[in-house]
Each structure stands twice: as structure tokens, then as C-alpha cells.
Backbone as a chain_set.jsonl record, in Angstrom:
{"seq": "XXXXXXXXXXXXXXXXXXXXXXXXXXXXXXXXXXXXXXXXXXXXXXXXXXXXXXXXXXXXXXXXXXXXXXXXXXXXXXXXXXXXXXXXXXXXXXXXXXXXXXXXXXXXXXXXXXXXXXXXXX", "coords": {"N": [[47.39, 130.001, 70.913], [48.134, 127.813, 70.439], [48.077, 126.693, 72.721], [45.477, 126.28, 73.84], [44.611, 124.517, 71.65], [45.947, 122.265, 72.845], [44.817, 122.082, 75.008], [42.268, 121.466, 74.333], [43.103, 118.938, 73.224], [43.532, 117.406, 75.287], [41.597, 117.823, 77.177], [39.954, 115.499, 75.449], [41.143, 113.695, 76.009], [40.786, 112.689, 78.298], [37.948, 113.206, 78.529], [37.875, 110.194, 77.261], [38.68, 108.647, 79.089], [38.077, 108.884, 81.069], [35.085, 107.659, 79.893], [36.042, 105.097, 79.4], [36.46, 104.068, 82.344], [33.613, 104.177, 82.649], [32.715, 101.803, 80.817], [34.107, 99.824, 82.148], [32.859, 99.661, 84.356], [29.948, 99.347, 83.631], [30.273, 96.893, 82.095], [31.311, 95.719, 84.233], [28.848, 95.481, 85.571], [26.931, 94.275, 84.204], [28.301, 91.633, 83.992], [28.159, 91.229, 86.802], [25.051, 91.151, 86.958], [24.787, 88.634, 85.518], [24.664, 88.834, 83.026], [26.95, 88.753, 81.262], [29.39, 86.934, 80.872], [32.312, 85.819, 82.594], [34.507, 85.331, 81.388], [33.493, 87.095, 78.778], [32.869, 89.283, 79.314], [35.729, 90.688, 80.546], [36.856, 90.384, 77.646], [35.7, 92.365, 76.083], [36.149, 94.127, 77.665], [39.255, 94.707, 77.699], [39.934, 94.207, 74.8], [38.693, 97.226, 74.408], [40.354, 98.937, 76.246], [42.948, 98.384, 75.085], [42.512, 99.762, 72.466], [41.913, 102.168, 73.516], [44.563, 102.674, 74.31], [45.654, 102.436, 71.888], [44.518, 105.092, 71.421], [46.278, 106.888, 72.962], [48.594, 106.973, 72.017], [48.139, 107.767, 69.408], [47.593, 110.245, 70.062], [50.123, 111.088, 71.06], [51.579, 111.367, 68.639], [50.008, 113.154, 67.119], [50.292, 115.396, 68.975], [53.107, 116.189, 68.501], [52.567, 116.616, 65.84], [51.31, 119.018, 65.369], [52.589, 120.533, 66.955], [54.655, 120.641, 65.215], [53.652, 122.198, 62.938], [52.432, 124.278, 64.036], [55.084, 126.034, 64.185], [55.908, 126.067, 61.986], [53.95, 127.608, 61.098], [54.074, 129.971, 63.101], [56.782, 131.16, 62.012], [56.394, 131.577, 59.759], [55.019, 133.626, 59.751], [56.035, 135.216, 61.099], [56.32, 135.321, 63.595], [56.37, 135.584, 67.33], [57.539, 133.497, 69.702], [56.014, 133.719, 73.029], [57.715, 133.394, 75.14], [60.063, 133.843, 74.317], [59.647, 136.644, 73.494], [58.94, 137.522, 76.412], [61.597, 137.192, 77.826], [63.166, 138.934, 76.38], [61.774, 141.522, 77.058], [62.743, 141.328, 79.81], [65.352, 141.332, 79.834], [65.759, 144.277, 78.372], [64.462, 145.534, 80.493], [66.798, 145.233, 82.364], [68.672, 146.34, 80.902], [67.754, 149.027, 80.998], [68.17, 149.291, 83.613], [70.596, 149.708, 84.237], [71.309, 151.829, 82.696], [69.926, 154.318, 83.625], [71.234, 154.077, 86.454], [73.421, 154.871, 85.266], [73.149, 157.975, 84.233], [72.246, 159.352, 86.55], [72.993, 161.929, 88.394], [76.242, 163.019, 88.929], [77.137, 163.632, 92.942], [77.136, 166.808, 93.994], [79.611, 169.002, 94.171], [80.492, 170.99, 96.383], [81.809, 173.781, 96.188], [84.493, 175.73, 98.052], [84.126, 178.705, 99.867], [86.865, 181.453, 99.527], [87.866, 182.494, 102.485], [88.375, 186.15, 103.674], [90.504, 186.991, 104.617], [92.511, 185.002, 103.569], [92.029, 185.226, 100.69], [93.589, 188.205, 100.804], [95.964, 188.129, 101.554], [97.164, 187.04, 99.478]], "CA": [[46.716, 129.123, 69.978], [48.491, 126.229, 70.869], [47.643, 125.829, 74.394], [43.802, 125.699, 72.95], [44.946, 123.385, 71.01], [46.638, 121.36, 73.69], [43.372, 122.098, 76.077], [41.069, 120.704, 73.44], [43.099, 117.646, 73.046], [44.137, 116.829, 76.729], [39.828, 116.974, 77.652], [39.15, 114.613, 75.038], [42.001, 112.795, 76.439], [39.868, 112.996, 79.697], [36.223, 112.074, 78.319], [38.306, 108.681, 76.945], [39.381, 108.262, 80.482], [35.928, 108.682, 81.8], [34.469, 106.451, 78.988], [36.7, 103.344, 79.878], [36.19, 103.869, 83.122], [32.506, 103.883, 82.62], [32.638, 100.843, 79.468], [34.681, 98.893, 82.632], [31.959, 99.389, 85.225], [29.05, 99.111, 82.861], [30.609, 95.505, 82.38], [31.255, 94.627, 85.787], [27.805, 95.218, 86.352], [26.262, 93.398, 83.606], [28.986, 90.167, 84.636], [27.204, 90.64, 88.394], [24.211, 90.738, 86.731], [24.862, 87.562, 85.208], [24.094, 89.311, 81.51], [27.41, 88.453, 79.892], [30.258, 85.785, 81.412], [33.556, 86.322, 83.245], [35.586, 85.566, 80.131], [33.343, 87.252, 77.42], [33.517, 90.935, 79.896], [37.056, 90.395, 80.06], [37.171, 90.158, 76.575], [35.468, 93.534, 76.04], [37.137, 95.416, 78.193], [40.685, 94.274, 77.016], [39.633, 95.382, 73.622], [38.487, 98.449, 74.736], [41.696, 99.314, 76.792], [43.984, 98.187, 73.753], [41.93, 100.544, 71.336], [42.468, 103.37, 74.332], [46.256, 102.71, 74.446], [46.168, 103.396, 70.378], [44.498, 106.518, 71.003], [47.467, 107.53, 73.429], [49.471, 106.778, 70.962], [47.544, 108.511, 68.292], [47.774, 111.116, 70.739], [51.526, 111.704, 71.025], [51.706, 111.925, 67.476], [48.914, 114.259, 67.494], [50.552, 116.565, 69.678], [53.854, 115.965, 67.405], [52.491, 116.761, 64.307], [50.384, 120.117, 66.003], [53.705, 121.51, 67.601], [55.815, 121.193, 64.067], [52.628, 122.856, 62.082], [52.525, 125.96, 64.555], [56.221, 126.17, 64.96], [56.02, 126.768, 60.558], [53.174, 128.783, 61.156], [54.663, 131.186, 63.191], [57.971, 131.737, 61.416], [55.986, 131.981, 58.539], [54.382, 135.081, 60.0], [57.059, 136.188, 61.43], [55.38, 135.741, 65.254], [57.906, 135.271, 68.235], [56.661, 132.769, 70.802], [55.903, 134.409, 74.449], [58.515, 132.88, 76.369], [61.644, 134.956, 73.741], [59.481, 137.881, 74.245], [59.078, 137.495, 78.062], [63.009, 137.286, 77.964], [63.7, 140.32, 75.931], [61.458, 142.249, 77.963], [63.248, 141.363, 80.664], [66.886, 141.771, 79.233], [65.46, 145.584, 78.333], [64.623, 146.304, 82.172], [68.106, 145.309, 83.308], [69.476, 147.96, 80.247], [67.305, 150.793, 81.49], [67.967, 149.772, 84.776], [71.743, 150.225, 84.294], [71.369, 152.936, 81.551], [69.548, 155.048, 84.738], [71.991, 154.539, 86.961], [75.004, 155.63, 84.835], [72.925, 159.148, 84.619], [72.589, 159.688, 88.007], [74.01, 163.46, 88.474], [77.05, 162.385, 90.59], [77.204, 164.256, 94.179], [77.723, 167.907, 93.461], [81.032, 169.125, 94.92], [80.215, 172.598, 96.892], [83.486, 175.16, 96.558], [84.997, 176.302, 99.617], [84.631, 179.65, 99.515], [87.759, 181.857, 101.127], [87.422, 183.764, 103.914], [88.67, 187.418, 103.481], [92.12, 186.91, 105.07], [92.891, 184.357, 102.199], [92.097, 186.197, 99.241], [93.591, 189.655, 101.005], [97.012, 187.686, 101.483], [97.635, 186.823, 98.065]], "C": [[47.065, 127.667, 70.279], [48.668, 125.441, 72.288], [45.753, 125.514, 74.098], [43.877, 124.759, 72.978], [44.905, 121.774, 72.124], [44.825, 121.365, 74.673], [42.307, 121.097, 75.421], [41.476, 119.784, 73.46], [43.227, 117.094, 74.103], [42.28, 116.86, 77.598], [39.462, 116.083, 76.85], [39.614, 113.438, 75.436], [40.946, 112.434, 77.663], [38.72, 112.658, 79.548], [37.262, 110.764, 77.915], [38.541, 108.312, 78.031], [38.066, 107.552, 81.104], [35.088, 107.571, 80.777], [35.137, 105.155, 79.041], [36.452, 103.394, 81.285], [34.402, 103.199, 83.483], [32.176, 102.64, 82.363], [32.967, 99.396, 80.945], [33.31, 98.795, 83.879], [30.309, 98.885, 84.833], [29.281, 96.954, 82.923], [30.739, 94.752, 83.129], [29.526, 94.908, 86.561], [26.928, 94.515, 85.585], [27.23, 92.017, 83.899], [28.19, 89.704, 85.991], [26.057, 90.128, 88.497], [23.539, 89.023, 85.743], [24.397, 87.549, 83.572], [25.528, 88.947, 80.439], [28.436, 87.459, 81.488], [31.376, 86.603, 81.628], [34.869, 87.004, 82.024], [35.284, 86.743, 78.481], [33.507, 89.351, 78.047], [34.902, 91.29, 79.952], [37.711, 90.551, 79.142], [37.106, 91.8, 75.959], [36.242, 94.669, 76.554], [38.875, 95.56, 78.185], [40.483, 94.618, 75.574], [39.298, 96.781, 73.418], [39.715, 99.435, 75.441], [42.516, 99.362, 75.967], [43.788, 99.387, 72.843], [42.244, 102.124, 72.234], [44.086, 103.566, 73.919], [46.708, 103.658, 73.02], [46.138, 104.697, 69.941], [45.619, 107.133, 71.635], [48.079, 107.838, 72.741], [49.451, 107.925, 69.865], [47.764, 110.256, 68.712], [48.998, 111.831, 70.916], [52.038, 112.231, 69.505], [51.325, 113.112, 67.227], [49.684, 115.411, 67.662], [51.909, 116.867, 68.844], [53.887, 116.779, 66.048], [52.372, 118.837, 64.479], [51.537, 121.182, 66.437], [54.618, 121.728, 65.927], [55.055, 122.458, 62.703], [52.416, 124.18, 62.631], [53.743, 126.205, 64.936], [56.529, 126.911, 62.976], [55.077, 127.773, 60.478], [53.578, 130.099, 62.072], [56.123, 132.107, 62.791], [57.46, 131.902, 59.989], [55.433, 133.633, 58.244], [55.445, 135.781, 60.624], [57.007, 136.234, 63.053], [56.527, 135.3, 66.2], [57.036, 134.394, 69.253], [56.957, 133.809, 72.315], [56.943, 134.354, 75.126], [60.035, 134.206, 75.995], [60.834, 136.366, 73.943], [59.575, 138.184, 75.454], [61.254, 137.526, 77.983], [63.69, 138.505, 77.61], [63.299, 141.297, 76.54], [62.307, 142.518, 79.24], [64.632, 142.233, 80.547], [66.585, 143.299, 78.752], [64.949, 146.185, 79.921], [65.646, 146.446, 82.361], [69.114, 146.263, 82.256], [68.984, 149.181, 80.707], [67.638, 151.024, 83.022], [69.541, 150.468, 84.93], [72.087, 151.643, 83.348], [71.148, 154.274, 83.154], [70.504, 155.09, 85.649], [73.339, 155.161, 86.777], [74.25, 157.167, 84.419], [72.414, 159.381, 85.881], [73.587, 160.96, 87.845], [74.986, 162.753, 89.354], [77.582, 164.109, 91.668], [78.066, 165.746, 93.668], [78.89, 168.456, 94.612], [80.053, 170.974, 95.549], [81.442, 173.441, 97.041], [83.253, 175.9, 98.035], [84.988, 177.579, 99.486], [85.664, 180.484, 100.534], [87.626, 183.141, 101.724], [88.256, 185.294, 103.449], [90.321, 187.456, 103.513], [92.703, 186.208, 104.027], [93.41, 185.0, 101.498], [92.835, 187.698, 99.696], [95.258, 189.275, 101.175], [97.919, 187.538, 100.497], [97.736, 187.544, 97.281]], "O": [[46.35, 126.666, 70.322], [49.081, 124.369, 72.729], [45.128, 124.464, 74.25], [43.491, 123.972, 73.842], [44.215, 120.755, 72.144], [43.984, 120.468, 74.714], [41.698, 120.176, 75.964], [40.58, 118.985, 73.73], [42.988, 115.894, 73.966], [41.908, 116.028, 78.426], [38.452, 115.527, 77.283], [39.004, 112.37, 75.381], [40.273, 111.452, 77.35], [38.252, 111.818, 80.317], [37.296, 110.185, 79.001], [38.683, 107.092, 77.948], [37.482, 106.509, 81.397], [34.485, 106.641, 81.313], [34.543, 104.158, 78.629], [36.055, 102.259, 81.547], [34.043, 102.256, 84.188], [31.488, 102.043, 83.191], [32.369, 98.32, 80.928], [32.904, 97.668, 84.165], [29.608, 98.203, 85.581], [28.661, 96.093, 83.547], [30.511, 93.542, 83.113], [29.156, 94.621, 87.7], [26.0, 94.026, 86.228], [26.437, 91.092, 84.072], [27.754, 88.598, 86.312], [25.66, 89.27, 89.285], [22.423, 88.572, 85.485], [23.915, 86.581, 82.983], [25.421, 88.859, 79.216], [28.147, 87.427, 82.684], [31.559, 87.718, 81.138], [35.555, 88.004, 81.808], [36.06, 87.09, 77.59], [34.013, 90.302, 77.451], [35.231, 92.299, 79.327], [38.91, 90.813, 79.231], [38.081, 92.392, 75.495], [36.746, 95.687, 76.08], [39.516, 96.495, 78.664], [41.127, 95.62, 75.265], [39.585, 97.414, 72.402], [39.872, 100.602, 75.083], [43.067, 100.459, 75.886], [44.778, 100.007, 72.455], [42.742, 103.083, 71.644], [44.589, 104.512, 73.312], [47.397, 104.661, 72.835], [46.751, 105.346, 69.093], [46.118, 108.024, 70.947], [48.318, 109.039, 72.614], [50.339, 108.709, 69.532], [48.006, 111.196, 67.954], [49.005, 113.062, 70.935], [52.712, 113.236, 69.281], [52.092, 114.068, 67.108], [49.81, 116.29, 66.81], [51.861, 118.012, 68.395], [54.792, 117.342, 65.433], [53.077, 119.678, 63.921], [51.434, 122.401, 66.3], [55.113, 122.802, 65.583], [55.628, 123.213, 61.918], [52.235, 125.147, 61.891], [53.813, 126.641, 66.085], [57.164, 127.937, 62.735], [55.324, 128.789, 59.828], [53.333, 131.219, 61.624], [56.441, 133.251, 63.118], [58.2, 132.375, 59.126], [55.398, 134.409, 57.289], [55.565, 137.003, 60.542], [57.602, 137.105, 63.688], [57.516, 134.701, 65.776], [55.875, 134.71, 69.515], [57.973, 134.473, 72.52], [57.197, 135.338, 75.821], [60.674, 134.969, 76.719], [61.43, 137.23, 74.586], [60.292, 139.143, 75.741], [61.712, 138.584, 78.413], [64.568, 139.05, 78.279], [64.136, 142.17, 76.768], [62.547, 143.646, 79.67], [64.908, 143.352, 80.979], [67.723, 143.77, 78.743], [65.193, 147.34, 80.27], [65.998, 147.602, 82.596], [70.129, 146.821, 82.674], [69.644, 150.216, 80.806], [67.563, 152.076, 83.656], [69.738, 151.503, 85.565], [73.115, 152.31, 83.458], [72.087, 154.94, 83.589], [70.854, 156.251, 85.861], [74.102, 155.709, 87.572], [75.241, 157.854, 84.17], [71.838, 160.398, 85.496], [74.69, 160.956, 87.298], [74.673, 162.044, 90.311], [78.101, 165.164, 91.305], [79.185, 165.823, 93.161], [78.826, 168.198, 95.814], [79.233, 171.71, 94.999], [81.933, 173.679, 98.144], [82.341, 176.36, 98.722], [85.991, 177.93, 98.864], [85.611, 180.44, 101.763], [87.374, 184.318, 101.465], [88.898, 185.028, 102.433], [91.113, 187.848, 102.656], [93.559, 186.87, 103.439], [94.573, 185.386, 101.384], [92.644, 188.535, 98.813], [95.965, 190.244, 100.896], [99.122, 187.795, 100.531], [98.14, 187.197, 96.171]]}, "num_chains": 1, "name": "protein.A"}
């Protein structure tokens, strides 16, 4: 749920990228075109960058707020995150793996049996 999450916010992060990039070329081609002035494109796109930065910003919070809200939501349910399961899983192989080798039949002994003269001695 919370890589979604993270997915959904890290492309919109990504169209804003692409939309200043655009906002900055859009401008340098109306400046070439002689449709707005050096200083007044300049102006635009320094406001536009600034207002980006805030969403970064807005953005770390964001992600902040999103991680402490599914971190109560799953101890609320009771849910274990992947990573402590992936671990316990693990830590239960290396018991079965040692559980298995302490039954292991160990190497059956074969009795000697004695020869005639032996047993006819005694």
C-alpha cells in the first residue's frame, strides 16, 4: 500500500519536473520570439522554480506524514511489514534446517558376528 502510495507521489513528482521543464522552454521561446523580454521571462520562470522547490518541500512532508499514518495503521490491525516477515521466514529455514540435521539416523554400527571357534571356546 505504501509503495502505491510512494509510486503515485514520486510520478507527480515527475509530471512537475516535466512541466518546468516545459514552462522554461515555452519561455525561452516566446523571449526568442521577441513575445515577452529577457527580464520579464526570467521573472516567470524564477517564480515558477521557487513555487516547484515548495512543492519538494511539500513533498517531504508528504511522504512524512504518509509513512507515520500507515505505520498506525498497521499496528492498529495488527499487520507486520514484509521485510520482519521476510526475516522470520528466514530465521525458520535455518531451525528446520538444523532441527533436520540433529535427526539424521546416525551411521548404524553392524555387530561383528563370531566365528564358531569364538563362541565354542568360551
Amino acid at each position: 500500500m505504501q509503495d502505491i502510495l510512494m509510486k503515485w507521489l514520486y510520478s507527480g513528482v515527475g509530471m512537475a519536473a516535466l512541466t518546468a521543464e516545459t514552462v522554461k522552454q515555452t519561455i525561452d521561446k516566446l523571449v526568442d520570439d521577441r513575445k515577452l523580454s529577457v527580464e520579464e521571462g526570467k521573472k516567470i520562470v524564477d517564480e515558477f522554480l521557487n513555487n516547484f522547490q515548495n512543492t519538494e518541500t511539500k513533498k517531504t512532508d508528504f511522504e512524512a506524514q504518509v509513512g507515520k499514518i500507515f505505520d498506525k495503521v498497521t499496528k492498529s490491525f495488527g499487520l507486520v511489514p514484509a521485510t520482519e516477515v521476510e526475516a522470520l521466514q528466514s530465521r525458520i529455514g535455518e531451525l528446520e534446517a538444523e532441527l533436520a540435521e540433529k535427526k539424521k539416523p546416525a551411521a548404524k554400527k553392524i555387530p561383528v558376528s563370531k566365528t564358531k571357534s569364538e563362541s565354542t571356546t568360551k
